[in-house]
Coordinates of C-alpha atoms in Angstrom, one line a residue:
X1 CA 98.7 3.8 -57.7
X2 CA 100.2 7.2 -57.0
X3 CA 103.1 8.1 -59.3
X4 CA 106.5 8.9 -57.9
X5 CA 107.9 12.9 -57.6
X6 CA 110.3 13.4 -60.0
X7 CA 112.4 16.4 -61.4
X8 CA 111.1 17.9 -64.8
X9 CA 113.3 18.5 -67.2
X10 CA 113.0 21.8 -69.3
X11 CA 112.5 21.3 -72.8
X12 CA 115.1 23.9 -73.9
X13 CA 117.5 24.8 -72.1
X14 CA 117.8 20.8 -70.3
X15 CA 117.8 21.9 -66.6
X16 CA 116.1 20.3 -64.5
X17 CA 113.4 21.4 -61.8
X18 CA 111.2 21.3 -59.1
X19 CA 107.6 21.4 -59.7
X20 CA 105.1 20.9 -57.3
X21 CA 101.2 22.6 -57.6
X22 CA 100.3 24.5 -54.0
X23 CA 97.7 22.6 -52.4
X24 CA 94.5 25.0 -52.7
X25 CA 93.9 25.3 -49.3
X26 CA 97.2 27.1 -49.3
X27 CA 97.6 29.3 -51.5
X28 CA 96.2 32.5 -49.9
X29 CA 98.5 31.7 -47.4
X30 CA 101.8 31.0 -49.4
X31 CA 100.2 33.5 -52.7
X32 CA 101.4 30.4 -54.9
X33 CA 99.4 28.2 -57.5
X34 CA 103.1 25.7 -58.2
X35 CA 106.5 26.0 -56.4
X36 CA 108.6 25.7 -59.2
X37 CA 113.0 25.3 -58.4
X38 CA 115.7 25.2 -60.4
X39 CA 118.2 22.2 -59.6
X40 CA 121.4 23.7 -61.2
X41 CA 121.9 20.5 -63.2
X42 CA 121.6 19.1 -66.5
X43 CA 122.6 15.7 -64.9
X44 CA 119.9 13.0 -63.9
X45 CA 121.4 11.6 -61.2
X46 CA 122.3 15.0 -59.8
X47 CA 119.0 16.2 -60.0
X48 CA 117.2 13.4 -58.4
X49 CA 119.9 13.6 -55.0
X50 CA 118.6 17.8 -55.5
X51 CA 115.1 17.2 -56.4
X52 CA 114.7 14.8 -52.8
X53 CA 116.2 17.9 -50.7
X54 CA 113.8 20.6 -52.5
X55 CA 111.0 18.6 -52.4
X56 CA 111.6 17.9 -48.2
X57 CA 111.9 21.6 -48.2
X58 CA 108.6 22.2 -50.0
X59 CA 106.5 19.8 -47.4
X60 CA 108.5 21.6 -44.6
X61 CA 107.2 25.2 -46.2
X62 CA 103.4 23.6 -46.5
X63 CA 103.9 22.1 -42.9
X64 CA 104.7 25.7 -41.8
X65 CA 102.0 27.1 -43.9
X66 CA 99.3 24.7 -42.1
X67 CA 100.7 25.2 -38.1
X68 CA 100.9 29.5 -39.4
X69 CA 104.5 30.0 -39.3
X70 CA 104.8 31.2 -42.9
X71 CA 104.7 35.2 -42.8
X72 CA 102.7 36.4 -45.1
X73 CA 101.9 35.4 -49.2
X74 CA 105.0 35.3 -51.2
X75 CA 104.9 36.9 -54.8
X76 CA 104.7 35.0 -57.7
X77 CA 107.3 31.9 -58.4
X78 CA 109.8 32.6 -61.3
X79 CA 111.6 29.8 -62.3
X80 CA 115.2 29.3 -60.8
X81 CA 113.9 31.4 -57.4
X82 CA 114.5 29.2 -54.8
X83 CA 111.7 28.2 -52.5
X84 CA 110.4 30.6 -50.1
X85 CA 110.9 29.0 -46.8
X86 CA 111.2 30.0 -42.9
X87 CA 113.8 27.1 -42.5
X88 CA 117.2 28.2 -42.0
X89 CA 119.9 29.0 -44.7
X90 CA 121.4 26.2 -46.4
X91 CA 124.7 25.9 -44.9
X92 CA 127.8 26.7 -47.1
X93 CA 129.8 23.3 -48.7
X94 CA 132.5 23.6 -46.0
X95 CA 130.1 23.5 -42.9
X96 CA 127.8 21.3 -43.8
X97 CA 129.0 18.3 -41.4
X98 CA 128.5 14.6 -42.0
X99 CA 125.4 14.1 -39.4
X100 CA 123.7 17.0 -41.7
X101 CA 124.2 15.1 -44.6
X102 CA 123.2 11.4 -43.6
X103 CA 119.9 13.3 -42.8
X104 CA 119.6 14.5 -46.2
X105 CA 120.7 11.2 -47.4
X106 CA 117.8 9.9 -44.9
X107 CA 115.0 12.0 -46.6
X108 CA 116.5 11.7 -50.3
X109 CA 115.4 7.6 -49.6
X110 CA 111.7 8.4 -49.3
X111 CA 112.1 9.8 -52.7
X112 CA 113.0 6.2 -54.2
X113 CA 109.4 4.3 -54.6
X114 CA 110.6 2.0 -52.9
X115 CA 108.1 0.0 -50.2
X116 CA 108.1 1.7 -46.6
X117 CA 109.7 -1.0 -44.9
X118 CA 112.5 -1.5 -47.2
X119 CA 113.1 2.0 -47.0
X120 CA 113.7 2.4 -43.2
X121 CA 115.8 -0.3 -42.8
X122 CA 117.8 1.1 -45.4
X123 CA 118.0 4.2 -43.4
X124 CA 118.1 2.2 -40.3
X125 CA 121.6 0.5 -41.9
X126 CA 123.3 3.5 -43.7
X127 CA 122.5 5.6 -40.6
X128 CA 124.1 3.3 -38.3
X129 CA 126.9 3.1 -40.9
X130 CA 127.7 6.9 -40.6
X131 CA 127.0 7.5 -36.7
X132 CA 129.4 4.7 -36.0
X133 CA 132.3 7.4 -38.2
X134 CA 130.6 10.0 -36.2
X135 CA 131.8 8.2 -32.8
X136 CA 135.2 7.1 -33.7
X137 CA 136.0 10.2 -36.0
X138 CA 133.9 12.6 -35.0
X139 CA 131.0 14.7 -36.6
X140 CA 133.6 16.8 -39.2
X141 CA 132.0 19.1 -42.1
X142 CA 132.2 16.7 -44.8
X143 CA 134.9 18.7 -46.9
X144 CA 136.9 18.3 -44.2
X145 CA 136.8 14.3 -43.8
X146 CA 140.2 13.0 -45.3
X147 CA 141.8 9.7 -47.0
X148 CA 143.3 9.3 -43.5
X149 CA 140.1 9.6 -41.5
X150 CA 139.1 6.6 -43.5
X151 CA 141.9 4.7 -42.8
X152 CA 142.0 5.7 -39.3
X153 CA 138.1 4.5 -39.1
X154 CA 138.5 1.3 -40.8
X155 CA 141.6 0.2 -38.5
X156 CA 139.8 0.6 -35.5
X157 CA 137.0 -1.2 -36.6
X158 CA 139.3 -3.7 -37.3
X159 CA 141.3 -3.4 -34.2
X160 CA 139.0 -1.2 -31.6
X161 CA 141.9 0.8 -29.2
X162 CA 138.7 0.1 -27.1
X163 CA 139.2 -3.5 -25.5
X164 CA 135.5 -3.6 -24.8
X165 CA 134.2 -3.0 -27.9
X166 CA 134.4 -6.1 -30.5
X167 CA 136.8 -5.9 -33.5
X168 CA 134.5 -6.5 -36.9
X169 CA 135.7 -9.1 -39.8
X170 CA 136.9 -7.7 -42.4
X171 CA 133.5 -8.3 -44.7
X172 CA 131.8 -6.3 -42.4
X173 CA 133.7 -3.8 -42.4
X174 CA 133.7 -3.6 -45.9
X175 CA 129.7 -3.2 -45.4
X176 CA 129.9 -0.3 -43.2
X177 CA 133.0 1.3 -45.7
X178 CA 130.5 0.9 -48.6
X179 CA 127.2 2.4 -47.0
X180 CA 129.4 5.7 -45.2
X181 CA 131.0 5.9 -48.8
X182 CA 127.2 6.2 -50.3
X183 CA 126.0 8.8 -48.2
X184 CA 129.5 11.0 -49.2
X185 CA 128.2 9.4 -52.7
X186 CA 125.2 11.3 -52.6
X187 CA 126.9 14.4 -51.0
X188 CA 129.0 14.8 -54.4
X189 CA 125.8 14.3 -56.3
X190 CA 124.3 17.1 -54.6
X191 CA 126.9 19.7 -55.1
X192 CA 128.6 19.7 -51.1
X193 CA 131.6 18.3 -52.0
X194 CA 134.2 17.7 -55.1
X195 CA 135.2 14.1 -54.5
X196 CA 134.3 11.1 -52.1
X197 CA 137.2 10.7 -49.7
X198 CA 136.3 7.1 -48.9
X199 CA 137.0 6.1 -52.5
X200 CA 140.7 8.3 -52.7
X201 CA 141.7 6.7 -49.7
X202 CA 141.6 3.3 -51.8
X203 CA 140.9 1.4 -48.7
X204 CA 139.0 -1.4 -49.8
X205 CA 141.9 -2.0 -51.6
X206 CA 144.2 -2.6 -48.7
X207 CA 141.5 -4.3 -46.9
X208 CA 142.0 -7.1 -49.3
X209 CA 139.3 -8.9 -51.8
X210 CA 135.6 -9.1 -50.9
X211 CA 135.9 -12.6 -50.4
X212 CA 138.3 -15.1 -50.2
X213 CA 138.9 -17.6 -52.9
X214 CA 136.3 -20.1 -52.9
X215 CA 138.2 -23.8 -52.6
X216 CA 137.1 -27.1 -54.7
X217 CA 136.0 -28.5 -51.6
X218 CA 134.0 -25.2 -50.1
X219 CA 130.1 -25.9 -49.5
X220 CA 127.7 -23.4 -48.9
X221 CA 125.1 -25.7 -48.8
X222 CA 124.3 -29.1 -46.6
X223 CA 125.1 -32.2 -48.2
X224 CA 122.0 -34.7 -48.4
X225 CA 123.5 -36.5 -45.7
X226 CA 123.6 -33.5 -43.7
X227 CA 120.0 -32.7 -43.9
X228 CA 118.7 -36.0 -43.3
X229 CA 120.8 -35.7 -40.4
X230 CA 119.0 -32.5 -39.4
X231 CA 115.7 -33.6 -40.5
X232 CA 116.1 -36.9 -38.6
X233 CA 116.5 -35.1 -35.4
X234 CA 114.0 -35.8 -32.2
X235 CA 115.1 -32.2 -31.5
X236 CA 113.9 -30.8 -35.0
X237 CA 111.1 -32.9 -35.1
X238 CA 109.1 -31.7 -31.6
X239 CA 109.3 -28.5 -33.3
X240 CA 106.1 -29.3 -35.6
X241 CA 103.9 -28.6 -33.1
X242 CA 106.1 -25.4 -30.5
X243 CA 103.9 -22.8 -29.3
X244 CA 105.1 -18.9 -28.7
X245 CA 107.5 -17.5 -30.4
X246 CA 109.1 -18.1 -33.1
X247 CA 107.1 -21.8 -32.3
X248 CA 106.7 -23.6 -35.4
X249 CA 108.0 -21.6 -37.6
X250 CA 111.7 -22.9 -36.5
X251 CA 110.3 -26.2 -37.9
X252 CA 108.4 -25.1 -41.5
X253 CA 110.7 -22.4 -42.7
X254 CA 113.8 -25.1 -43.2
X255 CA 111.2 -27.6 -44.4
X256 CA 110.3 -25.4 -47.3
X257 CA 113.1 -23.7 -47.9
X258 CA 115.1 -27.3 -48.4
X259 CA 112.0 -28.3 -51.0
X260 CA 112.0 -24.9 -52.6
X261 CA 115.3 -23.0 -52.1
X262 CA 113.4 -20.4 -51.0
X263 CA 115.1 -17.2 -48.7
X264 CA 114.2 -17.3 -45.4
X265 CA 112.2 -13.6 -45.3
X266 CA 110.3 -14.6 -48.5
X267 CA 108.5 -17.5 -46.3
X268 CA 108.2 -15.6 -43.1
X269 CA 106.2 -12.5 -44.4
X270 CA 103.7 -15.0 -46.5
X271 CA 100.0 -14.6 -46.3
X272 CA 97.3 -17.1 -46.2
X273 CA 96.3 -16.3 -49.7
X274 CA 100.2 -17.0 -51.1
X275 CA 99.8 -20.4 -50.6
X276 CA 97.3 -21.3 -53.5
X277 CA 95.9 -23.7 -56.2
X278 CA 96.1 -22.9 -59.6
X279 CA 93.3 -24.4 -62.6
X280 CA 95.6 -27.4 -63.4
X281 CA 95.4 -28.7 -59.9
X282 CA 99.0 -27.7 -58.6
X283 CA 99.5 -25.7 -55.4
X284 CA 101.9 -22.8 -55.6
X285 CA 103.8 -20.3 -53.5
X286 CA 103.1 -16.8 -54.4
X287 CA 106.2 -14.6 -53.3
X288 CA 105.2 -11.2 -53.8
X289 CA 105.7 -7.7 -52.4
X290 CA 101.8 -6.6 -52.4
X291 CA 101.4 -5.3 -48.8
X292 CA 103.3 -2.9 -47.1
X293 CA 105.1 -5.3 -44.7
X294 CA 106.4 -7.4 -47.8
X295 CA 109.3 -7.3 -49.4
X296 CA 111.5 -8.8 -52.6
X297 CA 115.0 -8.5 -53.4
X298 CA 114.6 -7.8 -57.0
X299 CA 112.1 -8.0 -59.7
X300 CA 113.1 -11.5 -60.9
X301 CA 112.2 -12.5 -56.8
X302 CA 108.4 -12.1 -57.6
X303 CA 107.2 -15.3 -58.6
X304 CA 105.4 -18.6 -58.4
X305 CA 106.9 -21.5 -56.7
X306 CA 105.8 -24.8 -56.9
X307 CA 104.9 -27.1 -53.9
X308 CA 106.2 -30.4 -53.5
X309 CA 104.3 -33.6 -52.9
X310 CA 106.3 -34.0 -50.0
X311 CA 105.3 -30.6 -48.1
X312 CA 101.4 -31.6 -48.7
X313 CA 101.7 -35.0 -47.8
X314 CA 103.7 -33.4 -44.1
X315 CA 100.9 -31.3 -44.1
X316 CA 101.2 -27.7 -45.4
X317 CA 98.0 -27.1 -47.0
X318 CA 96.8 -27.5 -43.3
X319 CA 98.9 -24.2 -42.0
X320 CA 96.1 -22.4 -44.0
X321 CA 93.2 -24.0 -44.6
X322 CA 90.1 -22.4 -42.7
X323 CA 92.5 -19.6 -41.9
X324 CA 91.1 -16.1 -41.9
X325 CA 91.7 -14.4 -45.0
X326 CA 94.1 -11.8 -45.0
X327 CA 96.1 -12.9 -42.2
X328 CA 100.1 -14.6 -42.1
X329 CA 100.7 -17.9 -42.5
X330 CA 103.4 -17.6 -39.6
X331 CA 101.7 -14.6 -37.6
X332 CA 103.7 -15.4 -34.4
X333 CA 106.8 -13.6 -36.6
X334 CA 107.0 -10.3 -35.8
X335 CA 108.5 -7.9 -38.4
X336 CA 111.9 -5.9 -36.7
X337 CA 114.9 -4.2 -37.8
X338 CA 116.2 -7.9 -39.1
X339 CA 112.8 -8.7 -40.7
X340 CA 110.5 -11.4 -40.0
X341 CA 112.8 -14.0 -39.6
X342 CA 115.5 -13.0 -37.6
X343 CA 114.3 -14.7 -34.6
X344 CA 113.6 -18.1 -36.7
X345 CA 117.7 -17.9 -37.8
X346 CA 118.9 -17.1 -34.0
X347 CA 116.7 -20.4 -32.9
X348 CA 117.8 -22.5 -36.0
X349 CA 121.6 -21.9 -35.3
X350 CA 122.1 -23.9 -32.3
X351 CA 120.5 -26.4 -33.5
X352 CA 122.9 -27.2 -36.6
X353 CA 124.9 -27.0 -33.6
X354 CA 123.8 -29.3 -32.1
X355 CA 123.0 -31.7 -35.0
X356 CA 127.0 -31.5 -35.2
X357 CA 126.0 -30.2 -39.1
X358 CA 127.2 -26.4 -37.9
X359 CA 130.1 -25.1 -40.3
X360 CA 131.6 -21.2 -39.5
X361 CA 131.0 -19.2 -42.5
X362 CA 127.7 -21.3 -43.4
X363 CA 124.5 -19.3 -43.6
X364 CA 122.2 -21.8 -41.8
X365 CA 118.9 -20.7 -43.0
X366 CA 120.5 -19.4 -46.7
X367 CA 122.6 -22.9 -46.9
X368 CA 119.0 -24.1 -48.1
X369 CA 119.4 -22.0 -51.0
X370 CA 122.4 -23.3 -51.9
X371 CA 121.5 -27.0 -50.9
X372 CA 118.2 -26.7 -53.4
X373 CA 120.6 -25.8 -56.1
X374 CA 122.6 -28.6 -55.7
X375 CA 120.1 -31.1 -55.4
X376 CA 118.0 -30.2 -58.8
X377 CA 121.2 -29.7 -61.2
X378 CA 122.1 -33.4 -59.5
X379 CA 118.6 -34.8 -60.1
X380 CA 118.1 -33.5 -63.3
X381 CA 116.1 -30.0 -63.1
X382 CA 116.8 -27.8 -65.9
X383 CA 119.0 -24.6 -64.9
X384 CA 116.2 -21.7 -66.4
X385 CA 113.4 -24.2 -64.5
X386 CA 115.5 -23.9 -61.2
X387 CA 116.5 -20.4 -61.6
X388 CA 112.5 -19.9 -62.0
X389 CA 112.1 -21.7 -58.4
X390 CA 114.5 -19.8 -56.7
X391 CA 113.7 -15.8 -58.3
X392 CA 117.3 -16.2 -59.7
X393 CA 117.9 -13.9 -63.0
X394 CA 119.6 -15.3 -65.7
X395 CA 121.2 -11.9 -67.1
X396 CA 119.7 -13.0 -70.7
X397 CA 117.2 -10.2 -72.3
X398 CA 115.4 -13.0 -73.6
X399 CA 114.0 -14.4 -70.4
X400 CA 112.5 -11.6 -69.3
X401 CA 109.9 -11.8 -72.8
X402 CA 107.0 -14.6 -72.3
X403 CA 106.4 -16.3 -68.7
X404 CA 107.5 -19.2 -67.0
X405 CA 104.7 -22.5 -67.4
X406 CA 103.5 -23.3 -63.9
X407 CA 102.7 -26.8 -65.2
X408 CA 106.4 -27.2 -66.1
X409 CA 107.6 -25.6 -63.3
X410 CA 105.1 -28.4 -61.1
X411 CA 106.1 -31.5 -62.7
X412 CA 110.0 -30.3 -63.0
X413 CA 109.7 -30.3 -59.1
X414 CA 108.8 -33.6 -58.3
X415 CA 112.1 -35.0 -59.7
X416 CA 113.9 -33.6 -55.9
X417 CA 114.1 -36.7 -53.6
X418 CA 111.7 -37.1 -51.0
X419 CA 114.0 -36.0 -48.3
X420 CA 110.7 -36.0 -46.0
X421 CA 111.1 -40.2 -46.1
X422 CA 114.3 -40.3 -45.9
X423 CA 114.9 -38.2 -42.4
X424 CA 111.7 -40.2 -41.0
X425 CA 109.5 -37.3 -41.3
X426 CA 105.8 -38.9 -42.4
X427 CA 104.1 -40.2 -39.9
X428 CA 103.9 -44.3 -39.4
X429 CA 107.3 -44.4 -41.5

């Protein structure tokens, strides 16, 4: 595995730099053996928001080397000379506008090791964060962008003077607030700007709390009632065997994710080889982020997850068996800005609907997660044996030392009811 780019540090005097070695082809042309920049920082995090922009700016300089548009060999690098480049002047901190920095911000995410996909939808969100400030506010040099730009922003996202554009809740909102506030973040970091208007103008203060107080009687789950209720349903049922798109996968994504509180983009990007058998006997779901079009959440998301009896017995181990190696267990799924199974959660909503099981403010897919919870602290699963099952970290250094036992992990799971029987599920029953 490649290693990530990162800024070097000098020994002495604790500033760190550039430092990249010419590619051989092109050093007669640039009359360098390393590019070698000074970041003006003794400060990590400033230096890696600096390091992404000089290191963009050294693969725009090779690019121009390779398609001859660099004039001529440079002399030799000194350190703290700033890159020889064709590109135009960095713009001065009071006209450098926002759209200029969210694409700095944009390139400065490629930087992060992160996988590829997670990475453009990152951009994809951030961006569409900022453009939206762009088109209510307008495209402003970012020293320029006041407390009350971000007020003015945030009330007409709230309240659009535009009556055909819809009004956002105040939670999203708060999403776009947080993700414009990153990229003026980074903007700080990198030395364009003294201080992050979005965070003087104290707005997410007058917008209220994140969330409102949860209530004794709030549920974010289904009860068991609830999901025999769905499970039961002629409607959910003829969905074993739908063809197209998303087809069946409406049916075995809620399946598993009630038996293993599993998130709903963890099951749709499986492969044929994630659903295995390990030397004791047990089957297991693997979730991990091994190909490019996989992705985790966070490092305690990687893991093993045992399969009930139940999702055998309805027929699981079928989904892959004689499958070609290497391909998805759901290939009708295809990945897009809302990931594999976007399209599963638009089908699976009306149906809740329909059920009469639909609550506002209920997740419908993630209400799994929350039901599985439920349902093994009730029955009797250890909490550090469920928070295995479900990728959830405990916040304890301890855990992370040792692994988790598969074999207790297997037999821990078989203590969940058979909530396969109970909605009339098996065949014959």
């Amino acid at each position: 595995m490649a290693l990530i780019a990162q800024p070097f540090r000098h020994p002495e005097s604790g500033i760190y730099y550039l430092r990249r070695r010419v590619p051989d082809d092109l050093r007669p042309i640039i009359g360098k053996t390393e590019i070698r920049r000074s970041l003006n920082t003794r400060n990590h995090q400033q230096a890696k928001a600096a390091f992404a922009i000089a290191y963009a700016e050294s693969e725009r300089l090779f690019s121009d080397a390779r398609n001859g548009l660099c004039i001529g060999p440079h002399q030799p690098d000194t350190i703290g000379e700033p890159l020889p480049t064709l590109s135009p002047p960095t713009p001065s901190k009071a006209s450098i506008k926002l759209s200029e920095a969210l694409s700095r911000y944009v390139q400065s995410i490629s930087m992060s090791g992160r996988s590829e996909y997670v990475s453009r939808r990152h951009a994809v969100d951030y961006s569409r964060a900022v453009k939206r400030f762009i088109t209510d506010v307008g495209d402003k040099p970012i020293a320029a962008i006041q407390p009350s730009d971000i007020h003015a922003f945030a009330a007409n996202l709230v309240q659009p003077t535009d009556a055909t554009i819809k009004p956002l809740a105040t939670s999203s909102t708060r999403l776009l607030l947080a993700r414009l506030s990153s990229v003026l973040a980074f903007s700080v970091d990198s030395g364009w700007l003294e201080s992050n208007p979005v965070l003087a103008s104290r707005i997410h203060k007058r917008l209220g709390p994140t969330k409102p107080k949860r209530r004794l009687d709030d549920n974010r789950g289904y009860t068991w009632n609830e999901l025999v209720t769905l499970f039961g349903h002629a409607e959910f049922q003829q969905l074993r065997h739908a063809q197209g798109r998303p087809g069946n996968a409406v049916y075995w994504l809620p399946v598993i994710a009630a038996y293993t509180g599993a998130r709903r983009e963890e099951l749709a990007q499986l492969y044929i080889e994630d659903i295995h058998q390990h030397e004791g006997g047990s089957w297991f779901i693997r979730i991990i982020d091994d190909r490019p079009d996989k992705s985790v959440k966070t490092d305690s998301s990687r893991r093993e997850i045992p399969v009930h009896d139940d999702l055998i017995a309805l027929g699981l181990l079928k989904l892959v068996q004689g499958r070609t190696p290497g391909s998805r267990v759901f290939p009708q799924l295809i990945k897009v800005s809302d990931g594999f199974a976007g399209i599963v959660s638009k089908a699976w909503r009306p149906i809740t609907q329909r059920c009469g099981v639909y609550q506002p403010g209920r997740h419908p897919l993630h209400a799994f997660r929350h039901s599985f919870k439920t349902l093994a602290r009730e029955h009797g699963i250890p909490k550090e044996v469920s928070d295995w099952i479900t990728g959830h970290a405990s916040g304890h250094i301890g855990d992370s030392y040792g692994i988790n036992p598969l074999s207790r992990m297997a037999a821990e799971i078989q203590k969940l009811p058979s909530l396969a029987k109970a909605a009339g599920l098996f065949p014959n029953e």
